[in-house]
mmCIF file of C-alpha atoms and ligand atoms in Angstrom:
data_model
loop_
_atom_site.group_PDB
_atom_site.id
_atom_site.type_symbol
_atom_site.label_atom_id
_atom_site.label_comp_id
_atom_site.label_asym_id
_atom_site.label_seq_id
_atom_site.Cartn_x
_atom_site.Cartn_y
_atom_site.Cartn_z
ATOM 1 C CA MET D 1 14.327 13.991 37.790
ATOM 2 C CA ASN D 2 15.130 17.708 37.817
ATOM 3 C CA ALA D 3 13.899 20.133 40.496
ATOM 4 C CA LEU D 4 10.999 21.385 38.377
ATOM 5 C CA GLU D 5 9.820 17.872 37.590
ATOM 6 C CA GLN D 6 9.650 17.134 41.288
ATOM 7 C CA GLN D 7 6.816 19.644 41.500
ATOM 8 C CA LEU D 8 4.769 17.380 39.196
ATOM 9 C CA ASP D 9 3.163 14.021 39.989
ATOM 10 C CA TYR D 10 3.601 10.941 37.860
ATOM 11 C CA PRO D 11 0.733 8.612 38.817
ATOM 12 C CA HIS D 12 2.278 5.703 36.912
ATOM 13 C CA GLY D 13 5.653 6.187 38.548
ATOM 14 C CA ALA D 14 8.533 4.969 36.429
ATOM 15 C CA ALA D 15 6.369 2.526 34.458
ATOM 16 C CA LEU D 16 6.686 2.741 30.668
ATOM 17 C CA PRO D 17 4.837 0.674 28.060
ATOM 18 C CA ALA D 18 7.144 -1.944 26.553
ATOM 19 C CA ASN D 19 7.658 -1.888 22.796
ATOM 20 C CA GLY D 20 4.498 -3.214 21.119
ATOM 21 C CA SER D 21 2.389 -3.137 24.303
ATOM 22 C CA THR D 22 0.289 -0.598 26.210
ATOM 23 C CA ILE D 23 -0.532 0.677 29.696
ATOM 24 C CA ASP D 24 -4.114 1.622 30.607
ATOM 25 C CA VAL D 25 -4.138 5.214 31.883
ATOM 26 C CA ALA D 26 -7.940 5.602 32.202
ATOM 27 C CA PRO D 27 -10.997 3.528 31.241
ATOM 28 C CA GLY D 28 -10.687 2.902 27.511
ATOM 29 C CA VAL D 29 -7.468 4.932 27.181
ATOM 30 C CA ARG D 30 -4.214 3.131 26.421
ATOM 31 C CA TRP D 31 -0.722 4.579 26.337
ATOM 32 C CA LEU D 32 1.927 3.285 23.938
ATOM 33 C CA ARG D 33 5.403 4.458 23.013
ATOM 34 C CA MET D 34 7.267 4.280 19.726
ATOM 35 C CA ALA D 35 10.998 4.739 19.279
ATOM 36 C CA LEU D 36 12.332 7.811 17.438
ATOM 37 C CA PRO D 37 15.702 7.996 15.697
ATOM 38 C CA PHE D 38 16.464 11.404 17.255
ATOM 39 C CA GLN D 39 17.929 12.680 20.480
ATOM 40 C CA LEU D 40 14.297 12.798 21.571
ATOM 41 C CA ASP D 41 14.141 9.015 21.510
ATOM 42 C CA HIS D 42 10.431 8.226 21.851
ATOM 43 C CA ILE D 43 6.912 9.487 21.222
ATOM 44 C CA ASN D 44 3.771 8.628 23.175
ATOM 45 C CA LEU D 45 0.677 7.627 21.213
ATOM 46 C CA TRP D 46 -2.809 6.936 22.515
ATOM 47 C CA LEU D 47 -5.550 4.411 21.822
ATOM 48 C CA LEU D 48 -9.095 5.459 22.713
ATOM 49 C CA ARG D 49 -11.842 2.833 22.811
ATOM 50 C CA ASP D 50 -14.505 4.039 20.395
ATOM 51 C CA VAL D 51 -17.752 3.302 18.594
ATOM 52 C CA GLN D 52 -18.269 4.843 15.157
ATOM 53 C CA GLU D 53 -21.429 4.378 13.100
ATOM 54 C CA GLY D 54 -22.311 1.242 15.064
ATOM 55 C CA ARG D 55 -18.847 -0.306 14.831
ATOM 56 C CA GLN D 56 -16.776 -1.058 17.919
ATOM 57 C CA GLY D 57 -13.093 -0.241 17.676
ATOM 58 C CA TRP D 58 -10.383 2.272 18.467
ATOM 59 C CA THR D 59 -9.401 5.833 17.698
ATOM 60 C CA ILE D 60 -5.639 6.323 17.389
ATOM 61 C CA VAL D 61 -4.139 9.649 18.450
ATOM 62 C CA ASP D 62 -0.861 10.313 16.590
ATOM 63 C CA CYS D 63 1.044 7.897 14.403
ATOM 64 C CA GLY D 64 4.785 7.705 14.971
ATOM 65 C CA ILE D 65 7.583 8.179 12.504
ATOM 66 C CA ASN D 66 7.498 6.639 9.037
ATOM 67 C CA ASN D 67 9.905 3.675 9.289
ATOM 68 C CA ASP D 68 9.800 -0.120 9.343
ATOM 69 C CA ALA D 69 10.421 -0.420 13.078
ATOM 70 C CA THR D 70 7.366 1.703 13.859
ATOM 71 C CA ARG D 71 5.201 -0.204 11.368
ATOM 72 C CA GLU D 72 6.299 -3.476 13.015
ATOM 73 C CA ALA D 73 5.531 -2.087 16.473
ATOM 74 C CA TRP D 74 2.076 -1.070 15.256
ATOM 75 C CA GLU D 75 1.463 -4.596 13.883
ATOM 76 C CA ARG D 76 2.208 -6.013 17.344
ATOM 77 C CA ILE D 77 -0.191 -3.476 18.867
ATOM 78 C CA PHE D 78 -2.890 -4.424 16.333
ATOM 79 C CA ALA D 79 -2.399 -8.118 17.134
ATOM 80 C CA ASN D 80 -2.263 -7.843 20.925
ATOM 81 C CA GLU D 81 -3.716 -4.606 22.234
ATOM 82 C CA LEU D 82 -6.933 -3.877 20.313
ATOM 83 C CA ASP D 83 -9.052 -6.684 21.827
ATOM 84 C CA GLY D 84 -9.533 -8.006 18.300
ATOM 85 C CA LEU D 85 -11.236 -4.775 17.184
ATOM 86 C CA PRO D 86 -10.395 -2.500 14.240
ATOM 87 C CA VAL D 87 -9.015 1.025 14.125
ATOM 88 C CA LEU D 88 -11.872 3.417 13.306
ATOM 89 C CA ARG D 89 -10.059 6.725 12.808
ATOM 90 C CA VAL D 90 -6.711 8.428 13.177
ATOM 91 C CA VAL D 91 -6.488 11.778 14.972
ATOM 92 C CA VAL D 92 -3.290 13.759 14.426
ATOM 93 C CA THR D 93 -2.429 16.526 16.889
ATOM 94 C CA HIS D 94 -0.110 18.302 14.452
ATOM 95 C CA MET D 95 1.998 18.014 11.316
ATOM 96 C CA HIS D 96 5.427 17.157 12.755
ATOM 97 C CA PRO D 97 6.945 13.957 11.332
ATOM 98 C CA ASP D 98 6.801 11.936 14.549
ATOM 99 C CA HIS D 99 3.057 12.658 14.795
ATOM 100 C CA ILE D 100 1.840 12.465 11.188
ATOM 101 C CA GLY D 101 4.590 10.258 9.690
ATOM 102 C CA LEU D 102 2.607 7.014 9.439
ATOM 103 C CA ALA D 103 -0.828 8.590 8.890
ATOM 104 C CA GLN D 104 -0.935 7.552 5.254
ATOM 105 C CA TRP D 105 -0.036 3.957 6.117
ATOM 106 C CA LEU D 106 -2.446 3.744 9.079
ATOM 107 C CA THR D 107 -5.430 5.252 7.265
ATOM 108 C CA GLU D 108 -4.828 3.025 4.242
ATOM 109 C CA ARG D 109 -4.205 -0.087 6.371
ATOM 110 C CA TRP D 110 -7.600 0.344 8.079
ATOM 111 C CA GLY D 111 -9.554 2.262 5.423
ATOM 112 C CA VAL D 112 -10.258 5.121 7.818
ATOM 113 C CA ARG D 113 -10.100 8.913 7.879
ATOM 114 C CA MET D 114 -7.419 11.148 9.339
ATOM 115 C CA TRP D 115 -8.704 13.994 11.559
ATOM 116 C CA ILE D 116 -6.444 17.060 11.857
ATOM 117 C CA SER D 117 -6.620 20.869 11.749
ATOM 118 C CA ALA D 118 -6.833 22.349 8.257
ATOM 119 C CA THR D 119 -3.724 24.473 8.782
ATOM 120 C CA ASP D 120 -1.573 21.515 9.749
ATOM 121 C CA TYR D 121 -3.064 19.356 7.014
ATOM 122 C CA ASN D 122 -2.285 21.856 4.295
ATOM 123 C CA THR D 123 1.150 22.666 5.659
ATOM 124 C CA ALA D 124 1.988 18.961 5.793
ATOM 125 C CA ARG D 125 0.775 18.434 2.222
ATOM 126 C CA LEU D 126 2.851 21.355 1.005
ATOM 127 C CA ALA D 127 5.967 20.364 2.924
ATOM 128 C CA SER D 128 5.832 16.696 1.914
ATOM 129 C CA SER D 129 5.473 17.537 -1.769
ATOM 130 C CA SER D 130 8.132 20.229 -1.782
ATOM 131 C CA THR D 131 11.872 19.919 -1.827
ATOM 132 C CA THR D 132 12.491 23.336 -0.388
ATOM 133 C CA SER D 133 10.620 23.336 2.920
ATOM 134 C CA PHE D 134 12.464 23.165 6.212
ATOM 135 C CA GLY D 135 15.892 23.196 4.631
ATOM 136 C CA GLY D 136 17.693 24.247 1.489
ATOM 137 C CA GLU D 137 18.502 27.704 0.132
ATOM 138 C CA GLY D 138 15.620 29.525 1.803
ATOM 139 C CA THR D 139 16.523 28.246 5.255
ATOM 140 C CA ALA D 140 20.199 28.997 4.666
ATOM 141 C CA ARG D 141 19.384 32.602 3.682
ATOM 142 C CA PHE D 142 17.127 33.022 6.685
ATOM 143 C CA MET D 143 19.775 31.647 9.059
ATOM 144 C CA ALA D 144 22.416 33.908 7.481
ATOM 145 C CA SER D 145 20.174 36.941 7.944
ATOM 146 C CA HIS D 146 20.239 36.133 11.658
ATOM 147 C CA GLY D 147 23.995 35.709 11.852
ATOM 148 C CA LEU D 148 24.565 32.015 11.147
ATOM 149 C CA THR D 149 27.063 32.704 8.367
ATOM 150 C CA ASP D 150 29.602 29.966 9.162
ATOM 151 C CA PRO D 151 30.405 28.426 5.717
ATOM 152 C CA GLU D 152 30.243 24.808 6.905
ATOM 153 C CA ALA D 153 26.830 25.322 8.533
ATOM 154 C CA GLN D 154 25.611 27.181 5.436
ATOM 155 C CA THR D 155 26.730 24.360 3.112
ATOM 156 C CA LYS D 156 25.050 21.701 5.238
ATOM 157 C CA ILE D 157 21.783 23.624 5.563
ATOM 158 C CA LYS D 158 21.682 24.240 1.804
ATOM 159 C CA ALA D 159 22.227 20.512 1.183
ATOM 160 C CA ARG D 160 19.322 19.506 3.424
ATOM 161 C CA THR D 161 16.664 20.011 0.776
ATOM 162 C CA ASN D 162 14.068 17.337 1.484
ATOM 163 C CA TYR D 163 14.175 17.212 5.233
ATOM 164 C CA TYR D 164 10.420 16.974 5.831
ATOM 165 C CA ALA D 165 9.576 14.963 2.722
ATOM 166 C CA SER D 166 12.161 12.332 3.639
ATOM 167 C CA MET D 167 10.296 11.698 6.884
ATOM 168 C CA VAL D 168 6.759 12.307 5.599
ATOM 169 C CA PRO D 169 6.781 11.137 1.970
ATOM 170 C CA GLN D 170 2.985 11.013 1.791
ATOM 171 C CA VAL D 171 0.062 12.632 3.572
ATOM 172 C CA PRO D 172 -3.456 11.150 3.189
ATOM 173 C CA ALA D 173 -5.257 12.652 0.191
ATOM 174 C CA SER D 174 -8.321 13.575 2.258
ATOM 175 C CA TYR D 175 -8.996 14.478 5.867
ATOM 176 C CA ARG D 176 -11.637 15.594 8.324
ATOM 177 C CA ARG D 177 -11.101 19.029 9.764
ATOM 178 C CA LEU D 178 -10.650 19.685 13.485
ATOM 179 C CA MET D 179 -11.351 23.192 14.777
ATOM 180 C CA ASP D 180 -10.939 24.851 18.149
ATOM 181 C CA GLY D 181 -13.882 23.986 20.394
ATOM 182 C CA ASP D 182 -15.052 20.996 18.313
ATOM 183 C CA THR D 183 -16.348 18.092 20.366
ATOM 184 C CA LEU D 184 -15.357 14.584 19.327
ATOM 185 C CA HIS D 185 -17.554 11.796 20.653
ATOM 186 C CA ILE D 186 -15.140 8.997 21.368
ATOM 187 C CA GLY D 187 -16.551 5.857 22.949
ATOM 188 C CA GLY D 188 -19.545 7.806 24.249
ATOM 189 C CA ARG D 189 -17.399 10.468 25.904
ATOM 190 C CA ALA D 190 -16.920 14.067 24.843
ATOM 191 C CA TRP D 191 -13.386 15.180 23.944
ATOM 192 C CA VAL D 192 -13.034 18.890 23.175
ATOM 193 C CA CYS D 193 -10.407 20.173 20.734
ATOM 194 C CA GLN D 194 -8.235 22.985 22.007
ATOM 195 C CA ALA D 195 -6.172 24.771 19.363
ATOM 196 C CA GLY D 196 -2.657 25.787 20.322
ATOM 197 C CA TYR D 197 -0.262 27.962 18.361
ATOM 198 C CA GLY D 198 3.453 28.616 18.214
ATOM 199 C CA HIS D 199 4.767 25.040 18.098
ATOM 200 C CA ALA D 200 2.953 23.937 14.961
ATOM 201 C CA PRO D 201 0.657 25.976 12.704
ATOM 202 C CA GLU D 202 -2.573 24.868 14.463
ATOM 203 C CA HIS D 203 -1.951 22.148 17.021
ATOM 204 C CA MET D 204 -4.944 20.347 18.516
ATOM 205 C CA SER D 205 -4.983 19.131 22.102
ATOM 206 C CA LEU D 206 -7.928 17.041 23.268
ATOM 207 C CA HIS D 207 -9.628 17.452 26.635
ATOM 208 C CA CYS D 208 -12.046 14.956 28.167
ATOM 209 C CA ALA D 209 -13.725 16.516 31.207
ATOM 210 C CA GLU D 210 -15.449 13.282 32.173
ATOM 211 C CA LEU D 211 -12.157 11.404 32.480
ATOM 212 C CA GLY D 212 -10.156 14.428 33.637
ATOM 213 C CA LEU D 213 -7.661 13.895 30.792
ATOM 214 C CA LEU D 214 -5.796 16.242 28.470
ATOM 215 C CA ILE D 215 -3.974 14.811 25.456
ATOM 216 C CA SER D 216 -1.580 17.738 25.291
ATOM 217 C CA GLY D 217 0.451 16.686 22.252
ATOM 218 C CA ASP D 218 3.618 18.769 22.199
ATOM 219 C CA MET D 219 2.047 21.897 23.717
ATOM 220 C CA VAL D 220 2.816 20.957 27.339
ATOM 221 C CA LEU D 221 5.603 18.474 28.089
ATOM 222 C CA PRO D 222 6.723 17.579 31.610
ATOM 223 C CA ARG D 223 10.493 17.548 31.197
ATOM 224 C CA ILE D 224 11.547 19.616 28.218
ATOM 225 C CA SER D 225 10.295 22.941 26.939
ATOM 226 C CA THR D 226 8.380 22.743 23.673
ATOM 227 C CA ASN D 227 10.256 23.910 20.590
ATOM 228 C CA VAL D 228 8.933 27.283 19.478
ATOM 229 C CA SER D 229 10.678 28.541 16.359
ATOM 230 C CA VAL D 230 10.489 31.210 13.707
ATOM 231 C CA HIS D 231 10.861 29.656 10.238
ATOM 232 C CA GLU D 232 11.957 31.211 6.979
ATOM 233 C CA ILE D 233 8.454 30.997 5.524
ATOM 234 C CA GLU D 234 7.223 33.596 8.054
ATOM 235 C CA PRO D 235 10.309 35.500 9.242
ATOM 236 C CA GLU D 236 8.441 38.203 11.210
ATOM 237 C CA SER D 237 6.155 35.773 13.045
ATOM 238 C CA ASN D 238 5.703 35.869 16.797
ATOM 239 C CA PRO D 239 5.292 32.194 17.750
ATOM 240 C CA LEU D 240 6.506 32.533 21.317
ATOM 241 C CA VAL D 241 3.728 34.925 22.271
ATOM 242 C CA LEU D 242 1.237 32.680 20.473
ATOM 243 C CA TYR D 243 2.602 29.696 22.368
ATOM 244 C CA LEU D 244 2.567 31.372 25.785
ATOM 245 C CA ASP D 245 -0.984 32.650 25.231
ATOM 246 C CA SER D 246 -2.041 29.131 24.194
ATOM 247 C CA ILE D 247 -0.654 27.379 27.267
ATOM 248 C CA LYS D 248 -1.974 30.070 29.614
ATOM 249 C CA ARG D 249 -5.454 29.260 28.261
ATOM 250 C CA MET D 250 -4.936 25.675 29.424
ATOM 251 C CA LYS D 251 -5.032 26.904 33.022
ATOM 252 C CA ALA D 252 -8.807 27.136 32.580
ATOM 253 C CA LEU D 253 -8.792 23.310 32.781
ATOM 254 C CA PRO D 254 -9.013 21.687 36.235
ATOM 255 C CA ALA D 255 -5.742 21.644 38.169
ATOM 256 C CA ASP D 256 -5.958 17.880 38.756
ATOM 257 C CA THR D 257 -6.195 17.063 35.025
ATOM 258 C CA LEU D 258 -4.054 14.082 34.062
ATOM 259 C CA VAL D 259 -1.887 15.336 31.187
ATOM 260 C CA LEU D 260 -0.971 12.842 28.465
ATOM 261 C CA PRO D 261 2.025 14.440 26.710
ATOM 262 C CA SER D 262 3.678 13.303 23.480
ATOM 263 C CA HIS D 263 7.057 12.983 25.170
ATOM 264 C CA GLY D 264 7.800 11.993 28.768
ATOM 265 C CA ARG D 265 5.311 10.386 31.166
ATOM 266 C CA PRO D 266 1.671 11.185 32.027
ATOM 267 C CA PHE D 267 1.574 13.712 34.851
ATOM 268 C CA THR D 268 -0.647 15.881 37.003
ATOM 269 C CA GLY D 269 0.290 19.459 37.785
ATOM 270 C CA LEU D 270 -0.855 21.189 34.584
ATOM 271 C CA HIS D 271 -1.097 24.648 36.171
ATOM 272 C CA THR D 272 2.308 24.253 37.805
ATOM 273 C CA ARG D 273 3.858 23.150 34.528
ATOM 274 C CA VAL D 274 2.339 26.093 32.625
ATOM 275 C CA ASP D 275 3.717 28.463 35.287
ATOM 276 C CA GLN D 276 7.147 26.815 35.008
ATOM 277 C CA LEU D 277 7.165 27.244 31.232
ATOM 278 C CA VAL D 278 6.087 30.881 31.444
ATOM 279 C CA ALA D 279 8.831 31.507 34.043
ATOM 280 C CA HIS D 280 11.385 29.692 31.842
ATOM 281 C CA HIS D 281 10.681 32.002 28.915
ATOM 282 C CA ASP D 282 10.589 35.089 31.156
ATOM 283 C CA GLU D 283 14.131 34.205 32.260
ATOM 284 C CA ARG D 284 15.240 33.785 28.640
ATOM 285 C CA PHE D 285 13.642 37.163 27.753
ATOM 286 C CA ALA D 286 15.548 38.807 30.610
ATOM 287 C CA GLU D 287 18.835 37.267 29.413
ATOM 288 C CA VAL D 288 18.244 38.431 25.848
ATOM 289 C CA LEU D 289 17.421 41.966 27.013
ATOM 290 C CA ALA D 290 20.535 42.046 29.219
ATOM 291 C CA ALA D 291 22.751 40.938 26.316
ATOM 292 C CA CYS D 292 21.165 43.464 23.942
ATOM 293 C CA ALA D 293 21.669 46.212 26.533
ATOM 294 C CA GLU D 294 25.442 45.658 26.310
ATOM 295 C CA ALA D 295 25.743 45.573 22.526
ATOM 296 C CA PRO D 296 23.529 44.876 19.503
ATOM 297 C CA GLN D 297 23.034 41.108 19.110
ATOM 298 C CA HIS D 298 21.983 38.791 16.327
ATOM 299 C CA ALA D 299 20.243 35.481 16.901
ATOM 300 C CA ALA D 300 23.408 33.421 16.417
ATOM 301 C CA ASP D 301 25.205 35.588 19.034
ATOM 302 C CA LEU D 302 22.528 34.658 21.508
ATOM 303 C CA LEU D 303 22.799 30.865 21.163
ATOM 304 C CA MET D 304 25.367 30.648 23.967
ATOM 305 C CA VAL D 305 23.267 33.019 26.118
ATOM 306 C CA LEU D 306 20.102 30.981 25.622
ATOM 307 C CA PHE D 307 21.412 27.427 25.497
ATOM 308 C CA LYS D 308 24.656 27.629 27.506
ATOM 309 C CA ARG D 309 26.248 24.674 25.691
ATOM 310 C CA LYS D 310 27.836 23.828 22.371
ATOM 311 C CA LEU D 311 25.276 22.612 19.810
ATOM 312 C CA ASP D 312 25.699 20.346 16.817
ATOM 313 C CA LEU D 313 24.320 21.520 13.448
ATOM 314 C CA HIS D 314 20.931 19.848 13.855
ATOM 315 C CA GLN D 315 20.513 21.386 17.291
ATOM 316 C CA THR D 316 21.821 24.713 16.002
ATOM 317 C CA THR D 317 19.124 25.010 13.335
ATOM 318 C CA PHE D 318 16.405 24.328 15.928
ATOM 319 C CA ALA D 319 18.092 26.662 18.406
ATOM 320 C CA MET D 320 18.340 29.444 15.810
ATOM 321 C CA GLY D 321 14.588 29.295 15.278
ATOM 322 C CA GLU D 322 14.083 29.565 19.039
ATOM 323 C CA SER D 323 16.566 32.408 19.347
ATOM 324 C CA VAL D 324 14.748 34.397 16.632
ATOM 325 C CA ALA D 325 11.458 33.599 18.402
ATOM 326 C CA HIS D 326 12.688 35.289 21.578
ATOM 327 C CA LEU D 327 14.063 38.259 19.630
ATOM 328 C CA ASN D 328 10.897 38.690 17.546
ATOM 329 C CA ALA D 329 8.709 38.602 20.674
ATOM 330 C CA LEU D 330 10.722 41.405 22.298
ATOM 331 C CA TRP D 331 11.028 43.359 19.045
ATOM 332 C CA LEU D 332 7.293 43.164 18.259
ATOM 333 C CA ALA D 333 6.524 44.188 21.857
ATOM 334 C CA GLY D 334 8.622 47.323 21.302
ATOM 335 C CA LYS D 335 11.325 46.363 23.814
ATOM 336 C CA LEU D 336 13.996 45.831 21.150
ATOM 337 C CA VAL D 337 14.659 47.558 17.869
ATOM 338 C CA ARG D 338 15.830 45.625 14.813
ATOM 339 C CA ARG D 339 18.384 46.970 12.355
ATOM 340 C CA LEU D 340 19.507 45.412 9.066
ATOM 341 C CA ASP D 341 23.241 46.063 8.940
ATOM 342 C CA ASP D 342 25.417 46.444 5.844
ATOM 343 C CA ASP D 343 26.367 42.757 6.122
ATOM 344 C CA ARG D 344 22.633 41.929 5.654
ATOM 345 C CA VAL D 345 22.373 40.595 9.223
ATOM 346 C CA TYR D 346 19.623 41.656 11.607
ATOM 347 C CA ARG D 347 20.883 42.971 14.921
ATOM 348 C CA PHE D 348 18.695 43.857 17.868
ATOM 349 C CA SER D 349 19.322 46.477 20.532
ATOM 350 C CA LEU D 350 17.347 47.973 23.403
ATOM 351 C CA ALA D 351 14.526 50.246 22.307
HETATM 352 ZN ZN1 ZN G 401 5.792 18.739 17.473
#
């Protein structure tokens, strides 16, 4: 546990749900984990005891990645952890492959609806039916415009043309829209949707005041900082400010809220964690400003400043998005100026 994590409380200690089983974290709320084939090696999913239109059953929150191992793990959950009851609906916090991957399979398997924000639904539909999203020529051009011109990296990024579609080949053909402030009645309890921006187009967290629970999705994680990236589709976006504003709003929730994050373990200390994340990005902003005060910098220059370690290509593409996010935030706040140099690379210097 790192020093910051020690400021949080983990009421379940080191306990983790075994593959294909669950841990009860509140009345009618079960925690399960599915493996992920990434460096981030697991995702937490949630089962909420529910009644819909007179039928007893369960609401699932998030789906896991689209692969056979996750489908098999779900079959064990269906057999052993649902008290013999059906799944009644599938809520998806956001469009990333580990969250929406199996939505098509789950909704078809149970004949139920997926609930998700309209922005994430439409972005997922577009990305899963396109061979150019999140990779390919557009991404390579965007990365080059921010200084990632290394030929090997450029070749590999150009070759990665169906990155999203390979993980999310199909998104359900219909959905039910979640909006900020909507109340879902789940098992007789009110869960309020809280929209969050900057990590995904329109991420939905779910807060249940009665149980003192926040399903935070990827917006607030106990151990790692949430990825906040600028993508080629919206090169002048300001996701970091959107993200920081979104998590600051979460401090309106009670300080003793039990946070159920998508990665890591359930924890209390929401306000502390938000403060830690704000401080983390303030430090990164200060480092970027200091570097830009010495000489104009592009986003690739700043990878070593921001991440302080050598990154592989996969990590580099994520890190580039985060580097541009820090630069755009400072540029759009008027603290940096951006110049497009003759080599068609954006460089940033102090305003
Ligand atoms: Zn995510």
